[in-house]
Short mmCIF file of C-alpha atoms and ligand atoms in Angstrom, two decimals:
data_model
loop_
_atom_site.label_atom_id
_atom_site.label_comp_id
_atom_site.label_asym_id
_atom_site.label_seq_id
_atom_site.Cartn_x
_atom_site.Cartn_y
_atom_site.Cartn_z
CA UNK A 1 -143.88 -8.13 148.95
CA UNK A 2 -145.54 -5.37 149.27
CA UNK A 3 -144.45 -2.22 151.49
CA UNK A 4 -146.66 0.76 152.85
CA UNK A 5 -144.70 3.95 153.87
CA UNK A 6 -146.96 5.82 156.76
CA UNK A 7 -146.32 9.72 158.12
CA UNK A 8 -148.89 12.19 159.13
CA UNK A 9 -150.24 13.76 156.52
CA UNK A 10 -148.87 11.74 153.62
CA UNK A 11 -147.83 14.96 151.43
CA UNK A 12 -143.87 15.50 152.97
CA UNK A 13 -142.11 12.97 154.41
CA UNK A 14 -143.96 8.99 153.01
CA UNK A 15 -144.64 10.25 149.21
CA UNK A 16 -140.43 10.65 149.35
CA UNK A 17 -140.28 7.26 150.91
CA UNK A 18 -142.13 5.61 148.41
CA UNK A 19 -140.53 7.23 145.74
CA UNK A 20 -137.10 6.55 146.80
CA UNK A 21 -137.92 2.72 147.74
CA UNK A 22 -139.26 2.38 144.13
CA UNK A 23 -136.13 4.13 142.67
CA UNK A 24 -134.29 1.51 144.66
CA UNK A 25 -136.49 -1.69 143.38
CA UNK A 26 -136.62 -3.53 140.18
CA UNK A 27 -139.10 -6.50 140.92
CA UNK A 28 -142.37 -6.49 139.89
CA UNK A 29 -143.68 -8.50 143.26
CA UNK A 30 -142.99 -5.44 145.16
CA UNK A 31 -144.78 -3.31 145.06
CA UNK A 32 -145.19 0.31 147.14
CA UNK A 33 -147.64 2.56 148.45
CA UNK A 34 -147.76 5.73 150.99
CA UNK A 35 -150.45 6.83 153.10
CA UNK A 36 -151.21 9.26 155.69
CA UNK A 37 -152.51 9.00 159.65
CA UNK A 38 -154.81 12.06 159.05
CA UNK A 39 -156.75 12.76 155.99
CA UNK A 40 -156.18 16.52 156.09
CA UNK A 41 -154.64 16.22 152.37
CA UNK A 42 -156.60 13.99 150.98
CA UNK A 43 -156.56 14.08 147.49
CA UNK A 44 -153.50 15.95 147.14
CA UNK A 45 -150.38 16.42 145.80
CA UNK A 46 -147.36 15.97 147.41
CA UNK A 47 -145.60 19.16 148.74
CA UNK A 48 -143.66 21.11 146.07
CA UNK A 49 -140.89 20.57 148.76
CA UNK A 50 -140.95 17.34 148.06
CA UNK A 51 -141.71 17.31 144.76
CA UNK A 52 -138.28 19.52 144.27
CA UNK A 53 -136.13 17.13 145.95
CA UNK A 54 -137.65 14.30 144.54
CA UNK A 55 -136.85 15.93 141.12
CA UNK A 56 -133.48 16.83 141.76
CA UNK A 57 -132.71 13.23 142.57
CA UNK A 58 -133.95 12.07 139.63
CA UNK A 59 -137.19 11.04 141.17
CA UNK A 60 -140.68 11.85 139.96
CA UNK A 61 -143.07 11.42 142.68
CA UNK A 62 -146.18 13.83 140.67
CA UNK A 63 -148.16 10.50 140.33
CA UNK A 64 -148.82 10.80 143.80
CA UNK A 65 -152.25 11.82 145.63
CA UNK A 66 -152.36 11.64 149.62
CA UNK A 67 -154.93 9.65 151.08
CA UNK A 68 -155.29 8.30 154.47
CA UNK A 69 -154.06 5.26 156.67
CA UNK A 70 -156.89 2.57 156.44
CA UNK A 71 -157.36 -0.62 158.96
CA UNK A 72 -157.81 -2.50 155.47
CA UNK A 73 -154.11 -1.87 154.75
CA UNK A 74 -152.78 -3.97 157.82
CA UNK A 75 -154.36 -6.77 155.24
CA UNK A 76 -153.07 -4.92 151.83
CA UNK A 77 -149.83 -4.68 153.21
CA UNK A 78 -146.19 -7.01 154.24
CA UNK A 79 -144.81 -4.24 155.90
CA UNK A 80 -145.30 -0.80 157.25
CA UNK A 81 -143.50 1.53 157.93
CA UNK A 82 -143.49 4.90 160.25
CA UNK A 83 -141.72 7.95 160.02
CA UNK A 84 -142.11 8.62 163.00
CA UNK A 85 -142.96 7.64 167.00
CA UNK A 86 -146.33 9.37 166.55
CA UNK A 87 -147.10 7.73 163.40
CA UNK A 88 -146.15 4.88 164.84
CA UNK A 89 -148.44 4.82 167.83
CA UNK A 90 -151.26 6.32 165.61
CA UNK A 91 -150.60 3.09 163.23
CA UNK A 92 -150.41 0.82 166.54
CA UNK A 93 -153.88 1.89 167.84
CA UNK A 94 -155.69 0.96 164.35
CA UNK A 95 -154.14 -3.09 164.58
CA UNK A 96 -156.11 -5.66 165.55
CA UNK A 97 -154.11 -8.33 166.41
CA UNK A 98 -150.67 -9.09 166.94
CA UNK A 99 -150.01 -9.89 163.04
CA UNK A 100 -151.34 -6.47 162.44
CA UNK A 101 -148.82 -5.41 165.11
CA UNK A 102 -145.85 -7.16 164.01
CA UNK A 103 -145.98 -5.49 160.52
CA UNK A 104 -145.33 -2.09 161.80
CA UNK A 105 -142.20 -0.79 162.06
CA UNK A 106 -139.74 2.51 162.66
CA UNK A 107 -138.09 3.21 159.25
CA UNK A 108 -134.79 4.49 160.45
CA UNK A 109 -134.55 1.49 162.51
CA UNK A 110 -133.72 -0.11 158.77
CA UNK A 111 -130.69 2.37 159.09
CA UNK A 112 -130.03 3.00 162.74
CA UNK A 113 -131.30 -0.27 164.56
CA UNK A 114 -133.05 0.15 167.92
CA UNK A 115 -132.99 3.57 168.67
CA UNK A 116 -136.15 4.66 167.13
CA UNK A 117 -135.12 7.99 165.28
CA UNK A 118 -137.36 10.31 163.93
CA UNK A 119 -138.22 11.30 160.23
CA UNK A 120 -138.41 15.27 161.78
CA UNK A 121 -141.63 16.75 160.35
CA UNK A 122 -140.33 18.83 157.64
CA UNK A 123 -143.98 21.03 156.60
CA UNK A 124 -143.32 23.74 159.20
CA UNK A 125 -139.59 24.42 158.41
CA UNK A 126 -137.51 25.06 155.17
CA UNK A 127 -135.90 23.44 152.30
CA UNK A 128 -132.62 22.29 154.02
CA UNK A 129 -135.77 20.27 156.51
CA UNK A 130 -136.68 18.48 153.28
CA UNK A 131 -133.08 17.60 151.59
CA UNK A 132 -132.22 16.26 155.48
CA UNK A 133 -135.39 14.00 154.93
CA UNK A 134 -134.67 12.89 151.63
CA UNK A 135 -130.87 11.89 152.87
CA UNK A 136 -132.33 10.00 156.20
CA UNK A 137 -134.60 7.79 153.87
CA UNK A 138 -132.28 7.24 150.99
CA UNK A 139 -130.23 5.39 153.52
CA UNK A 140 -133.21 3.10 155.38
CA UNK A 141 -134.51 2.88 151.67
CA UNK A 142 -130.90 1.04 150.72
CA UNK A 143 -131.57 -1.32 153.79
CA UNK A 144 -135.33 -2.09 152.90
CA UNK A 145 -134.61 -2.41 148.98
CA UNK A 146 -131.38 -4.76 149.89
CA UNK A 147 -133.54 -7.11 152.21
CA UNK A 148 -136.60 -7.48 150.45
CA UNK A 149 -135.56 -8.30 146.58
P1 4NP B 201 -145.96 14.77 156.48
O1 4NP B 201 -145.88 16.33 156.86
O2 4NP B 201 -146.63 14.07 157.64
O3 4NP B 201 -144.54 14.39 156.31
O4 4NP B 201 -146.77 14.67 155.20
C1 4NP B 201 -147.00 17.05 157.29
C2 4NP B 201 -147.82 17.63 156.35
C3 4NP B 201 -148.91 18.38 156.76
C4 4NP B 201 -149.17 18.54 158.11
C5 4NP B 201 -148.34 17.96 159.04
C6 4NP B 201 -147.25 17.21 158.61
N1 4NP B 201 -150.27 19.34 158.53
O5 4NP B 201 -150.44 19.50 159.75
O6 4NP B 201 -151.04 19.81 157.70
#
């Protein structure tokens, strides 16, 4: 199985996803990535932000560099999931086909079904945006891990 975690620029809000959906998974089928809709931190680091959370969780997410959503990863990848409705519609316009389609999917809907919550964007705002995040995907995180191994 192998799971792709999708925001926008793939520095905040996925690298914690991925992090915390390793943290959460012991088999060595599955196997998780991160990427981002824009490339406007490619090559990067994820946000000290994160990083800090990450850390304080027990979580060390350093190994991470951003790079960028690819149409090759609808192929690369089981599942895929969005932070958010942007990243989801961003993610929608790149598919193909209806496979392609069928593999993308809201992450909080893993912990909230159908109502299509929101990751919020935490880059603009402050550290209380970023503990919030890591607490909303901890939860969807325990969902994904629990269904998939
Ligand atoms: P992310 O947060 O999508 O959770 O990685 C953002 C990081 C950077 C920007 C926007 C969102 N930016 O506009 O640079």
């Amino acid at each position: 199985m192998r799971v792709l975690m999708v925001c926008l620029g793939n520095i905040c809000r996925s690298p914690l996803a991925e992090g915390i959906l390793r943290s959460k998974v012991f088999s060595d089928s599955i196997f998780v990535d991160s990427a981002g809709t824009s490339g406007f931190h490619q090559g990067e680091l994820p946000d000290p932000r994160s990083i800090a959370i990450a850390k304080v969780k027990g979580i060390d997410i350093t190994y991470q560099r951003s790079r960028k959503f690819v149409v090759e990863d609808f192929d690369n990848f089981d599942l895929i999931y969005a932070m958010d409705q942007s990243n989801f519609n961003n993610i929608l316009d790149l598919a193909r086909n209806g496979e392609d389609e069928s593999k993308v999917k809201m992450i909080l809907n893993e912990s909230n079904p159908n109502q299509n919550l929101n990751v919020p964007d935490p880059y603009y705002g402050g550290d209380q945006g970023f503990e919030n995040v890591y607490n909303m995907l901890d939860e969807a995180c325990d969902v994904i891990a629990s269904k998939i191994q």
